[in-house]
Amino acid sequence: MIKEENINRLTHLKAVVQSMPEKPGTYQYYDSDHNIIYVGKAKNLKRRVSSYFHKEVDRFKTKVLVSKIHDISYSVVNSEEDALLIENQLIKQYKPKYNVLLKDGKTYPSICVTNEYFPRIFKTRNINKRYGTFYGPYSHISSMYAILDIIKKVYKPRTCRFPITKEGIEQGKYKPCLEYHLHNCGAPCINKQSYEDYQEAIKQAREVLKGNTREVQKLLKKQMEKYAEELRFEDAELCKQRYLALDNFAAKSEIVSHTITDVDVFTIVDDDSKKNAFINYIHVKNGAINQSFTYEYKRKLDETDEELLNEAILEIRGRFNSTAKEIIVPFELDFKVKGAEFFIPQRGDKRHLLELSEMNAKQYKFDRLKQTEKLNPEQKQTRLMRELQQKLKLPKLPYQIECFDNSNISGTDAVAGCIVYKGMKPSKKDYRKYNIKTVVGPDDYASMQEVVRRRYSRMQEEGTPLPDLIITDGGKGQMEVVREVVEDELHLNIPIAGLAKDDRHRTNELLYGFPPQTIGIDVKSELFKVLTQIQDEVHRFAISFHRNKRSKHQLHSELDDIRGIGPKTKEALIKQFKTVNRVKEADIQLLTEGIGASKAAIVYNYFHPNKDGTK
């Protein structure tokens, strides 16, 4: 691979990583032929995958793996446990070679059911299928122990390691141990528990390990009813106790996907322009998600979501050779798939799967948008302007937005600021400051009208392009006084909106129209955040101007009123005499030593007027 190709490859991979969510999930690395070469899991997808591309990575095998990666895909899940289940299923399915090469020795424990005459059930980290069947692995040790505890309590499998055989039992080779006397074992080694009863208990325990707890409960309920009919009340009571124990366990620890055997799940999410759609496909087989992919479909003839999903289901199922007899979808579809039925879940495990699929589609949409806007920042600004145009039903794109704010303390040093946003970005060269000239006292409405009048009458005279939208920092009252000037006085047709705050002084609604109405915008959306930034920026700008003016006013002294005395002479006098009072008391000789004869005469005559009162 030449250097330029490698740089392009890494640039593409890092762009994918930057757009990944900080959520749990699985990720897959692909080689140049788009074969999966590594499957991993993560509590935080973005943080984990980005660690492979840090410069300080010094593990040789990691460097080898990174050099082979040409593309990355991932799947978002709700928890670390789900990520582990999907990771193991994908490793079994695709057998990526780098998962073997890069094993770091850390393995999660599994539960083994041995192949012995009387099987044992225990946790282990050593997987050898010659010895039995393995369930897991379990990422949370507490979850694994909870399952072992319920199996021990309900089914009481033996814990001893004796190689018990049928012949040995017949010959009386074994003696019951302490576990039997503690009622933790049925002692099949001395025929206190029959072989058939023990095997039935192990069979049910296997189903619990597979996650089919509810199926076992149904079986126990049938057995309990049968024993009751046969007046075998002790056996019926045992079934009842097992049923209640499993019911309590299932309520606390049952995992959604474990009860679903073979289904396809499809959801569709539109982009903001409805030109494209993102369709997510999840396949659940034997209680685990083994496939999760999102595809982008471009509309050619303004197809509906139903039409697109109709085509996508056939195409995607064909691509993955799916024969699932149940297809979970978000809404009714007009066609039937041979050998399968559609199902729209309203609650329960299957509804959870549908929501998980939709979450993956939305995440994929968000990632694509983020990648596109990162490469072309102007696209984001255009999207936000279009969204604002649609919300307010504006006649054209609000490219130039202007916002006003007043600032004063009890009417003194009253000022106002006008900020300008172009393309949803501040255009600071167009900001303007205004000293309030015609308003006496603290009258925000009159001050606002003065500034708006001065601003737009001048723009009219100069032929300067008028804004596409005016935003007032305030509610209905501010909007109305601005409208009176813009429409009634100046006869201009400029849309006017207002940003109002709640009791905690937080911006919480956008107002538009006359009479003003609240426009429905999510306060957490990107658009509302930009509008809040505009409001915060005009407030900052007006406050800063007011503070500067107030500071200059406070620094004003009587020396500033002497005509012919500039800042440098004032500075020299303060440096020499420290205070204005001492300057007043100085004679002409001292003043001449500091600032020269001509300046000294001006200052002295100002503070020592002629007898007729002139200076």
Coordinates of C-alpha atoms in Angstrom, one line a residue:
M1 CA 0.0 0.0 0.0
I2 CA 1.5 3.3 -1.0
K3 CA 1.7 6.1 1.5
E4 CA -1.1 8.2 0.0
E5 CA -3.5 5.3 0.0
N6 CA -2.7 4.5 3.6
I7 CA -3.3 8.1 4.7
N8 CA -6.7 8.1 2.9
R9 CA -7.6 4.8 4.6
L10 CA -6.7 6.1 8.1
T11 CA -8.6 9.3 7.4
H12 CA -11.7 7.4 6.4
L13 CA -11.5 5.1 9.5
K14 CA -10.9 8.0 11.9
A15 CA -13.9 9.8 10.4
V16 CA -16.1 6.8 11.1
V17 CA -14.7 6.5 14.7
Q18 CA -15.4 10.2 15.4
S19 CA -19.1 9.8 14.5
M20 CA -19.6 6.7 16.6
P21 CA -21.9 7.0 19.7
E22 CA -20.7 6.8 23.3
K23 CA -23.1 3.8 23.9
P24 CA -22.6 0.1 24.5
G25 CA -22.5 -2.1 21.4
T26 CA -20.4 -4.4 19.1
Y27 CA -18.1 -3.4 16.3
Q28 CA -16.7 -5.2 13.3
Y29 CA -13.5 -4.5 11.3
Y30 CA -13.3 -5.4 7.6
D31 CA -10.4 -6.0 5.3
S32 CA -9.9 -4.8 1.7
D33 CA -12.3 -7.5 0.5
H34 CA -14.9 -6.5 3.0
N35 CA -14.5 -9.7 5.1
I36 CA -14.9 -9.4 8.9
I37 CA -11.5 -9.8 10.4
Y38 CA -12.3 -8.8 14.0
V39 CA -15.4 -8.5 16.2
G40 CA -15.3 -6.6 19.5
K41 CA -17.6 -5.4 22.3
A42 CA -17.5 -2.2 24.3
K43 CA -19.2 -0.3 27.1
N44 CA -18.5 2.9 25.1
L45 CA -18.1 2.3 21.4
K46 CA -16.4 5.6 20.5
R47 CA -13.9 5.4 23.3
R48 CA -13.0 1.8 22.7
V49 CA -12.6 1.9 18.9
S50 CA -10.7 5.2 19.0
S51 CA -8.1 3.6 21.3
Y52 CA -6.9 1.4 18.3
F53 CA -5.9 4.5 16.4
H54 CA -3.9 6.4 19.1
K55 CA -0.3 7.1 18.2
E56 CA 0.9 5.7 21.5
V57 CA -0.4 2.1 20.8
D58 CA 2.7 -0.1 21.1
R59 CA 1.3 -3.6 20.9
F60 CA 2.6 -5.3 17.8
K61 CA -0.5 -7.4 17.2
T62 CA -2.8 -4.3 17.5
K63 CA -0.6 -2.5 15.0
V64 CA -0.9 -5.5 12.6
L65 CA -4.7 -5.5 13.0
V66 CA -5.0 -1.8 12.4
S67 CA -2.9 -2.0 9.2
K68 CA -5.5 -4.5 7.8
I69 CA -8.7 -2.5 8.6
H70 CA -10.4 -0.9 5.6
D71 CA -13.9 -0.3 7.1
I72 CA -15.8 -0.4 10.4
S73 CA -19.4 -1.2 11.2
Y74 CA -21.1 -1.4 14.6
S75 CA -24.3 -2.1 16.4
V76 CA -25.8 -0.2 19.3
V77 CA -27.3 -2.2 22.2
N78 CA -28.9 -1.4 25.5
S79 CA -26.3 -3.0 27.9
E80 CA -22.9 -4.5 28.1
E81 CA -24.5 -8.0 28.5
D82 CA -26.3 -7.6 25.2
A83 CA -23.0 -6.5 23.6
L84 CA -21.3 -9.6 24.9
L85 CA -24.1 -11.9 23.6
I86 CA -23.9 -10.3 20.1
E87 CA -20.1 -10.4 20.0
N88 CA -20.0 -14.1 20.8
Q89 CA -22.7 -14.9 18.3
L90 CA -20.8 -12.9 15.5
I91 CA -17.5 -14.6 16.4
K92 CA -19.1 -18.0 16.1
Q93 CA -20.8 -17.1 12.8
Y94 CA -17.9 -15.3 11.0
K95 CA -14.8 -16.8 12.9
P96 CA -12.7 -13.7 12.4
K97 CA -9.0 -14.7 12.5
Y98 CA -7.8 -11.7 14.5
N99 CA -10.1 -12.6 17.4
V100 CA -7.9 -15.7 17.9
L101 CA -4.6 -14.0 17.3
L102 CA -5.3 -11.1 19.7
K103 CA -6.9 -12.9 22.6
D104 CA -5.5 -11.2 25.7
G105 CA -6.1 -14.1 28.1
K106 CA -9.1 -12.5 29.8
T107 CA -12.0 -14.8 29.5
Y108 CA -15.5 -14.6 31.0
P109 CA -16.8 -17.6 32.9
S110 CA -19.4 -20.0 31.5
I111 CA -21.6 -22.6 33.0
C112 CA -20.9 -26.2 32.2
V113 CA -23.4 -29.2 32.2
T114 CA -21.3 -32.3 32.1
N115 CA -21.9 -35.4 30.0
E116 CA -21.6 -37.7 33.1
Y117 CA -24.1 -40.4 34.1
F118 CA -25.4 -37.9 36.7
P119 CA -24.4 -34.6 35.2
R120 CA -22.9 -31.8 37.3
I121 CA -23.5 -28.1 36.8
F122 CA -20.8 -25.6 37.7
K123 CA -19.0 -22.4 36.5
T124 CA -15.7 -22.7 34.5
R125 CA -13.4 -20.6 32.4
N126 CA -12.0 -23.6 30.5
I127 CA -14.1 -24.5 27.5
N128 CA -13.7 -28.1 26.3
K129 CA -16.8 -29.5 24.6
R130 CA -15.7 -33.1 25.1
Y131 CA -16.7 -32.8 28.7
G132 CA -20.2 -31.3 28.4
T133 CA -22.3 -28.4 27.1
F134 CA -21.3 -24.8 27.9
Y135 CA -23.7 -21.8 28.4
G136 CA -22.5 -18.3 28.4
P137 CA -20.1 -16.6 28.7
Y138 CA -21.3 -14.3 31.4
S139 CA -19.9 -10.8 31.6
H140 CA -21.5 -10.1 35.0
I141 CA -20.4 -12.6 37.5
S142 CA -23.4 -11.7 39.7
S143 CA -25.8 -12.7 36.9
M144 CA -24.1 -16.1 36.5
Y145 CA -24.2 -16.8 40.2
A146 CA -27.9 -15.9 40.3
I147 CA -28.6 -18.6 37.7
L148 CA -26.5 -21.1 39.5
D149 CA -28.3 -20.3 42.8
I150 CA -31.7 -20.8 41.3
I151 CA -30.7 -24.1 39.7
K152 CA -29.2 -25.3 42.9
K153 CA -32.3 -24.3 44.8
V154 CA -34.8 -25.8 42.4
Y155 CA -33.1 -28.8 40.9
K156 CA -30.3 -29.7 43.4
P157 CA -27.7 -31.1 41.0
R158 CA -24.9 -33.1 42.7
T159 CA -21.7 -31.2 43.5
C160 CA -19.4 -34.1 44.3
R161 CA -16.7 -35.2 41.7
F162 CA -17.1 -38.9 42.1
P163 CA -17.3 -40.8 38.8
I164 CA -20.7 -42.3 39.6
T165 CA -21.8 -45.2 37.4
K166 CA -24.8 -47.3 37.1
E167 CA -22.8 -50.4 38.1
G168 CA -21.3 -48.6 41.1
I169 CA -24.8 -47.7 42.4
E170 CA -26.0 -51.3 42.0
Q171 CA -22.9 -52.6 43.9
G172 CA -23.4 -50.0 46.7
K173 CA -20.0 -48.4 46.3
Y174 CA -21.1 -44.9 47.4
K175 CA -22.2 -43.3 50.6
P176 CA -24.3 -40.1 51.0
C177 CA -22.3 -36.9 51.8
L178 CA -23.1 -33.9 53.9
E179 CA -24.9 -32.2 51.0
Y180 CA -27.6 -34.9 51.2
H181 CA -28.1 -34.3 54.9
L182 CA -28.3 -30.6 54.3
H183 CA -31.1 -31.2 51.7
N184 CA -28.9 -29.8 48.9
C185 CA -28.7 -33.1 47.0
G186 CA -31.2 -35.9 46.3
A187 CA -28.5 -38.5 46.7
P188 CA -28.9 -40.3 43.3
C189 CA -25.7 -42.1 44.2
I190 CA -27.6 -44.4 46.7
N191 CA -30.9 -44.4 44.7
K192 CA -32.6 -41.9 47.0
Q193 CA -33.4 -40.0 43.8
S194 CA -34.2 -42.0 40.6
Y195 CA -32.1 -41.7 37.4
E196 CA -35.2 -40.6 35.5
D197 CA -36.1 -37.9 38.0
Y198 CA -32.5 -36.6 38.1
Q199 CA -32.3 -36.4 34.3
E200 CA -35.7 -34.6 34.1
A201 CA -34.3 -32.0 36.6
I202 CA -31.1 -31.5 34.5
K203 CA -33.3 -31.2 31.3
Q204 CA -35.3 -28.4 32.9
A205 CA -32.1 -26.8 34.2
R206 CA -30.7 -26.7 30.6
E207 CA -33.8 -24.8 29.5
V208 CA -33.3 -22.3 32.3
L209 CA -29.7 -21.8 31.1
K210 CA -31.0 -21.2 27.6
G211 CA -33.3 -18.5 28.9
N212 CA -36.5 -20.5 28.4
T213 CA -37.6 -20.0 32.0
R214 CA -41.2 -19.4 31.0
E215 CA -41.4 -22.6 29.1
V216 CA -40.2 -24.5 32.1
Q217 CA -42.8 -22.9 34.3
K218 CA -45.5 -24.0 31.9
L219 CA -44.2 -27.5 32.1
L220 CA -44.1 -27.4 35.9
K221 CA -47.6 -26.1 36.1
K222 CA -48.9 -29.0 33.9
Q223 CA -47.0 -31.5 36.1
M224 CA -48.4 -29.9 39.3
E225 CA -51.9 -30.2 38.0
K226 CA -51.3 -33.8 36.9
Y227 CA -49.9 -34.8 40.3
A228 CA -52.8 -33.1 42.1
E229 CA -55.3 -35.2 40.0
E230 CA -53.4 -38.3 40.9
L231 CA -53.4 -37.3 44.6
R232 CA -49.6 -37.2 44.7
F233 CA -49.6 -34.0 46.8
E234 CA -46.0 -34.1 47.8
D235 CA -44.9 -34.2 44.2
A236 CA -47.4 -31.4 43.4
E237 CA -46.0 -29.3 46.2
L238 CA -42.5 -29.8 44.9
C239 CA -43.6 -28.6 41.5
K240 CA -45.3 -25.6 43.1
Q241 CA -42.2 -24.6 45.0
R242 CA -40.1 -24.9 41.8
Y243 CA -42.6 -22.9 39.9
L244 CA -42.7 -20.0 42.4
A245 CA -38.9 -19.9 42.6
L246 CA -38.6 -19.7 38.8
D247 CA -41.3 -17.1 38.6
N248 CA -39.5 -14.9 41.1
F249 CA -36.2 -15.4 39.3
A250 CA -37.7 -14.7 35.8
A251 CA -39.3 -11.4 37.0
K252 CA -35.9 -10.2 38.2
S253 CA -33.4 -11.5 35.5
E254 CA -35.2 -12.6 32.3
I255 CA -33.4 -11.1 29.3
V256 CA -35.7 -10.1 26.4
S257 CA -34.0 -11.8 23.5
H258 CA -33.7 -15.2 25.2
T259 CA -37.3 -16.0 24.8
I260 CA -37.4 -15.4 21.1
T261 CA -36.2 -18.2 18.8
D262 CA -36.1 -17.1 15.2
V263 CA -37.4 -13.7 14.0
D264 CA -36.6 -10.8 11.7
V265 CA -37.1 -7.2 12.8
F266 CA -37.3 -4.3 10.5
T267 CA -37.7 -0.5 11.2
I268 CA -37.5 2.5 9.0
V269 CA -36.4 6.1 9.8
D270 CA -36.6 9.0 7.4
D271 CA -34.0 11.8 7.0
D272 CA -35.1 15.4 7.6
S273 CA -35.7 16.0 3.9
K274 CA -37.5 12.7 3.4
K275 CA -35.3 12.1 0.3
N276 CA -33.6 9.1 2.0
A277 CA -34.6 6.4 4.4
F278 CA -32.6 4.3 6.8
I279 CA -33.8 0.7 7.3
N280 CA -32.5 -1.4 10.1
Y281 CA -32.6 -5.2 10.1
I282 CA -32.1 -7.3 13.2
H283 CA -32.2 -11.1 13.1
V284 CA -32.6 -13.1 16.3
K285 CA -31.7 -16.8 16.3
N286 CA -31.7 -19.2 19.3
G287 CA -32.1 -16.3 21.7
A288 CA -29.3 -14.1 20.5
I289 CA -29.0 -11.2 18.0
N290 CA -26.6 -12.5 15.4
Q291 CA -27.2 -9.8 12.7
S292 CA -27.8 -6.1 12.9
F293 CA -27.4 -3.9 9.8
T294 CA -28.7 -0.6 8.6
Y295 CA -29.1 0.3 5.0
E296 CA -29.8 3.6 3.3
Y297 CA -32.4 3.8 0.6
K298 CA -32.8 6.8 -1.7
R299 CA -36.3 7.7 -2.8
K300 CA -36.7 7.9 -6.6
L301 CA -40.5 8.6 -6.9
D302 CA -41.3 9.9 -3.4
E303 CA -42.2 6.4 -2.2
T304 CA -43.9 6.0 1.1
D305 CA -42.3 4.3 4.1
E306 CA -44.6 1.3 3.5
E307 CA -43.5 1.0 -0.2
L308 CA -39.8 1.3 0.7
L309 CA -40.1 -1.3 3.5
N310 CA -41.9 -3.7 1.2
E311 CA -38.9 -3.7 -1.2
A312 CA -36.3 -3.7 1.5
I313 CA -37.7 -6.7 3.4
L314 CA -37.6 -8.9 0.3
E315 CA -34.1 -7.7 -0.7
I316 CA -32.5 -7.9 2.8
R317 CA -34.0 -11.3 3.6
G318 CA -32.7 -12.6 0.3
R319 CA -29.3 -11.1 1.0
F320 CA -29.1 -12.9 4.3
N321 CA -31.0 -16.1 3.2
S322 CA -33.4 -15.6 6.2
T323 CA -36.1 -18.2 6.6
A324 CA -37.6 -16.7 9.8
K325 CA -41.3 -17.4 10.0
E326 CA -42.1 -14.3 12.0
I327 CA -41.2 -10.7 10.8
I328 CA -41.6 -7.9 13.4
V329 CA -42.5 -4.5 11.7
P330 CA -43.6 -1.1 13.0
F331 CA -46.8 -0.8 10.9
E332 CA -49.1 -2.7 8.6
L333 CA -47.8 -3.7 5.2
D334 CA -49.8 -4.6 2.1
F335 CA -48.0 -7.7 1.0
K336 CA -47.3 -11.1 2.5
V337 CA -44.0 -13.0 2.5
K338 CA -44.2 -16.6 1.6
G339 CA -43.7 -18.8 4.7
A340 CA -43.7 -15.9 7.1
E341 CA -46.2 -13.7 9.0
F342 CA -45.9 -10.0 10.0
F343 CA -46.4 -9.0 13.6
I344 CA -46.7 -5.5 15.1
P345 CA -45.9 -5.8 18.8
Q346 CA -47.5 -3.4 21.3
R347 CA -45.7 -4.5 24.4
G348 CA -43.3 -7.1 25.8
D349 CA -40.1 -8.6 24.6
K350 CA -40.8 -8.2 20.9
R351 CA -41.7 -4.6 21.4
H352 CA -38.4 -4.1 23.0
L353 CA -36.7 -5.6 20.0
L354 CA -38.6 -3.2 17.7
E355 CA -37.5 -0.3 19.8
L356 CA -33.9 -1.5 19.7
S357 CA -34.0 -1.7 15.9
E358 CA -35.4 1.8 15.6
M359 CA -32.7 3.1 17.9
N360 CA -30.0 1.6 15.6
A361 CA -31.6 3.2 12.5
K362 CA -31.8 6.6 14.2
Q363 CA -28.2 6.3 15.4
Y364 CA -27.1 5.4 11.8
K365 CA -29.0 8.4 10.5
F366 CA -27.4 10.7 13.1
D367 CA -23.9 9.3 12.3
R368 CA -24.3 9.9 8.5
L369 CA -25.5 13.4 9.1
K370 CA -22.6 14.1 11.4
Q371 CA -20.1 12.7 8.9
T372 CA -21.6 14.7 6.0
E373 CA -21.8 18.0 7.9
K374 CA -18.2 17.5 9.2
L375 CA -17.0 17.4 5.6
N376 CA -19.3 20.2 4.6
P377 CA -20.0 22.5 7.5
E378 CA -22.2 24.8 5.3
Q379 CA -24.7 21.9 5.0
K380 CA -25.4 22.0 8.7
Q381 CA -26.1 25.8 8.6
T382 CA -28.4 25.4 5.5
R383 CA -30.3 22.5 7.3
L384 CA -30.9 24.7 10.4
M385 CA -32.0 27.7 8.2
R386 CA -34.4 25.4 6.3
E387 CA -35.8 24.0 9.6
L388 CA -36.3 27.5 10.9
Q389 CA -38.0 28.6 7.7
Q390 CA -40.3 25.6 7.9
K391 CA -41.2 26.2 11.5
L392 CA -42.0 29.9 11.0
K393 CA -43.3 29.4 7.4
L394 CA -41.0 32.2 6.2
P395 CA -41.2 33.4 2.6
K396 CA -37.4 32.8 2.1
L397 CA -34.4 31.2 3.9
P398 CA -33.5 33.3 7.0
Y399 CA -29.9 33.9 5.9
Q400 CA -29.5 37.2 7.8
I401 CA -30.9 37.3 11.3
E402 CA -30.7 40.4 13.5
C403 CA -31.4 40.6 17.2
F404 CA -31.6 43.6 19.6
D405 CA -31.2 44.1 23.4
N406 CA -31.2 47.1 25.7
S407 CA -29.0 47.7 28.8
N408 CA -29.2 50.4 31.5
I409 CA -29.2 50.9 35.2
S410 CA -32.3 52.9 36.3
G411 CA -32.1 54.7 32.9
T412 CA -28.6 55.9 33.2
D413 CA -26.0 55.2 30.5
A414 CA -28.7 53.6 28.5
V415 CA -27.4 51.7 25.5
A416 CA -28.6 49.0 23.0
G417 CA -26.9 46.4 20.9
C418 CA -27.7 44.8 17.5
I419 CA -26.0 41.6 16.5
V420 CA -26.1 40.0 13.1
Y421 CA -26.0 36.3 12.2
K422 CA -25.4 35.3 8.6
G423 CA -25.8 31.6 7.7
M424 CA -26.5 30.8 11.4
K425 CA -23.0 32.2 12.3
P426 CA -22.2 35.5 14.0
S427 CA -21.1 38.2 11.6
K428 CA -19.2 40.4 14.1
K429 CA -18.2 43.1 11.6
D430 CA -21.9 43.9 11.2
Y431 CA -22.6 44.3 15.0
R432 CA -23.7 47.8 16.0
K433 CA -23.8 49.7 19.3
Y434 CA -26.3 52.5 20.0
N435 CA -26.4 55.2 22.7
I436 CA -30.0 55.9 23.6
K437 CA -30.6 59.6 22.8
T438 CA -34.3 60.4 23.0
V439 CA -35.5 58.3 25.9
V440 CA -35.4 59.7 29.5
G441 CA -35.5 57.1 32.3
P442 CA -35.7 53.3 32.2
D443 CA -38.1 52.7 29.3
D444 CA -37.1 49.5 27.5
Y445 CA -39.9 49.7 25.0
A446 CA -39.2 53.2 23.9
S447 CA -35.4 52.5 23.8
M448 CA -36.1 49.5 21.6
Q449 CA -38.2 51.5 19.2
E450 CA -35.6 54.3 19.0
V451 CA -32.8 51.8 18.1
V452 CA -35.0 49.9 15.6
R453 CA -36.1 53.1 14.0
R454 CA -32.5 54.4 13.6
R455 CA -31.3 51.0 12.4
Y456 CA -33.8 50.4 9.6
S457 CA -34.4 54.0 8.5
R458 CA -30.7 54.3 7.8
M459 CA -30.6 51.0 6.0
Q460 CA -33.4 52.2 3.9
E461 CA -31.6 55.4 3.0
E462 CA -28.3 53.7 2.2
G463 CA -30.0 50.8 0.3
T464 CA -28.4 48.2 2.6
P465 CA -30.0 44.7 2.4
L466 CA -32.6 44.3 5.1
P467 CA -32.6 41.2 7.4
D468 CA -34.6 38.1 6.6
L469 CA -35.7 37.8 10.3
I470 CA -35.7 40.1 13.4
I471 CA -35.5 38.4 16.8
T472 CA -36.3 40.3 19.9
D473 CA -34.8 39.4 23.3
G474 CA -38.2 39.3 25.0
G475 CA -41.8 38.2 24.6
K476 CA -45.0 39.6 23.1
G477 CA -44.4 43.2 24.4
Q478 CA -41.0 43.6 22.7
M479 CA -42.3 42.0 19.5
E480 CA -45.2 44.5 19.3
V481 CA -43.2 47.6 19.8
V482 CA -40.7 46.4 17.1
R483 CA -43.6 45.7 14.8
E484 CA -45.1 49.2 15.3
V485 CA -41.8 50.8 14.0
V486 CA -41.0 48.2 11.3
E487 CA -44.5 47.9 9.8
D488 CA -46.5 50.9 10.8
E489 CA -43.8 53.6 10.6
L490 CA -41.3 52.4 8.1
H491 CA -43.7 50.2 6.1
L492 CA -41.2 47.3 5.9
N493 CA -42.2 43.7 5.6
I494 CA -39.6 41.9 7.8
P495 CA -40.7 38.8 9.9
I496 CA -40.4 39.3 13.6
A497 CA -39.9 36.6 16.2
G498 CA -39.4 36.7 20.0
L499 CA -37.5 34.5 22.5
A500 CA -39.2 34.4 25.9
K501 CA -37.8 33.1 29.2
D502 CA -39.3 31.2 32.0
D503 CA -39.4 32.0 35.7
R504 CA -35.9 30.8 36.2
H505 CA -34.7 33.1 33.4
R506 CA -34.1 30.2 31.0
T507 CA -35.1 30.6 27.3
N508 CA -38.0 28.2 26.9
E509 CA -40.1 29.3 23.9
L510 CA -40.0 30.8 20.4
L511 CA -42.8 33.2 19.6
Y512 CA -44.0 34.2 16.1
G513 CA -46.9 35.9 14.4
F514 CA -49.4 38.6 15.5
P515 CA -50.9 37.9 17.9
P516 CA -47.7 35.9 18.9
Q517 CA -48.0 32.2 19.1
T518 CA -45.6 29.6 20.6
I519 CA -43.8 27.6 17.9
G520 CA -43.2 24.0 18.8
I521 CA -39.5 23.4 18.9
D522 CA -37.7 20.9 21.2
V523 CA -35.6 23.0 23.6
K524 CA -32.9 20.3 23.3
S525 CA -32.7 20.5 19.5
E526 CA -29.8 22.0 17.5
L527 CA -32.0 24.7 16.2
F528 CA -33.2 25.9 19.6
K529 CA -29.6 25.8 20.9
V530 CA -28.6 28.2 18.0
L531 CA -31.5 30.5 18.8
T532 CA -30.5 30.5 22.5
Q533 CA -26.9 31.3 21.4
I534 CA -28.2 34.3 19.4
Q535 CA -30.1 35.6 22.5
D536 CA -27.1 35.1 24.8
E537 CA -24.8 36.8 22.3
V538 CA -26.9 40.0 22.0
H539 CA -27.2 40.1 25.8
R540 CA -23.5 39.8 26.2
F541 CA -22.8 42.4 23.5
A542 CA -25.2 45.0 25.0
I543 CA -24.0 44.4 28.6
S544 CA -20.3 44.7 27.5
F545 CA -21.1 48.1 25.8
H546 CA -23.0 49.3 28.8
R547 CA -20.2 48.4 31.2
N548 CA -17.5 50.1 29.1
K549 CA -19.6 53.3 28.9
R550 CA -20.3 53.2 32.6
S551 CA -16.6 52.7 33.3
K552 CA -15.6 55.7 31.2
H553 CA -18.3 57.8 32.9
Q554 CA -17.0 56.9 36.3
L555 CA -13.4 57.7 35.3
H556 CA -14.5 61.2 34.1
S557 CA -12.9 64.1 36.1
E558 CA -13.0 67.9 36.0
L559 CA -9.8 68.0 34.0
D560 CA -11.8 66.5 31.1
D561 CA -13.9 69.7 30.9
I562 CA -10.9 72.0 30.4
R563 CA -10.7 73.0 26.7
G564 CA -7.2 72.7 25.3
I565 CA -6.2 70.0 27.7
G566 CA -5.9 66.5 26.2
P567 CA -5.4 63.0 27.6
K568 CA -1.6 63.2 27.7
T569 CA -1.7 66.6 29.7
K570 CA -4.3 65.1 32.0
E571 CA -2.1 62.1 32.6
A572 CA 0.9 64.2 33.3
L573 CA -1.0 66.3 35.9
I574 CA -2.4 63.3 37.7
K575 CA 1.1 61.7 37.8
Q576 CA 2.6 65.0 39.3
F577 CA -0.1 66.0 41.7
K578 CA -2.0 62.7 42.3
T579 CA -5.5 64.3 42.7
V580 CA -7.5 67.0 41.0
N581 CA -7.8 69.0 44.3
R582 CA -4.0 69.4 44.4
V583 CA -4.0 70.6 40.8
K584 CA -6.5 73.2 41.8
E585 CA -4.3 74.4 44.7
A586 CA -1.0 74.5 42.7
D587 CA 0.5 77.8 41.7
I588 CA 1.5 78.7 38.1
Q589 CA 5.2 77.9 38.7
L590 CA 4.5 74.3 39.8
L591 CA 2.1 73.8 36.9
T592 CA 4.7 75.1 34.4
E593 CA 7.3 72.7 35.7
G594 CA 5.0 69.8 34.9
I595 CA 3.2 70.7 31.6
G596 CA 4.9 73.8 30.2
A597 CA 3.9 77.5 30.4
S598 CA 1.1 77.6 27.8
K599 CA -0.8 74.5 29.2
A600 CA -0.1 75.7 32.8
A601 CA -1.8 79.1 32.0
I602 CA -4.9 77.3 30.7
V603 CA -5.2 75.1 33.7
Y604 CA -4.4 77.9 36.2
N605 CA -6.9 80.3 34.7
Y606 CA -9.6 77.6 34.6
F607 CA -9.4 77.0 38.4
H608 CA -8.7 80.7 39.2
P609 CA -11.4 82.7 37.3
N610 CA -11.3 86.4 37.0
K611 CA -13.3 88.5 39.5
D612 CA -16.1 88.8 36.9
G613 CA -16.6 85.1 36.9
T614 CA -15.0 84.3 33.5
K615 CA -12.4 81.6 33.1

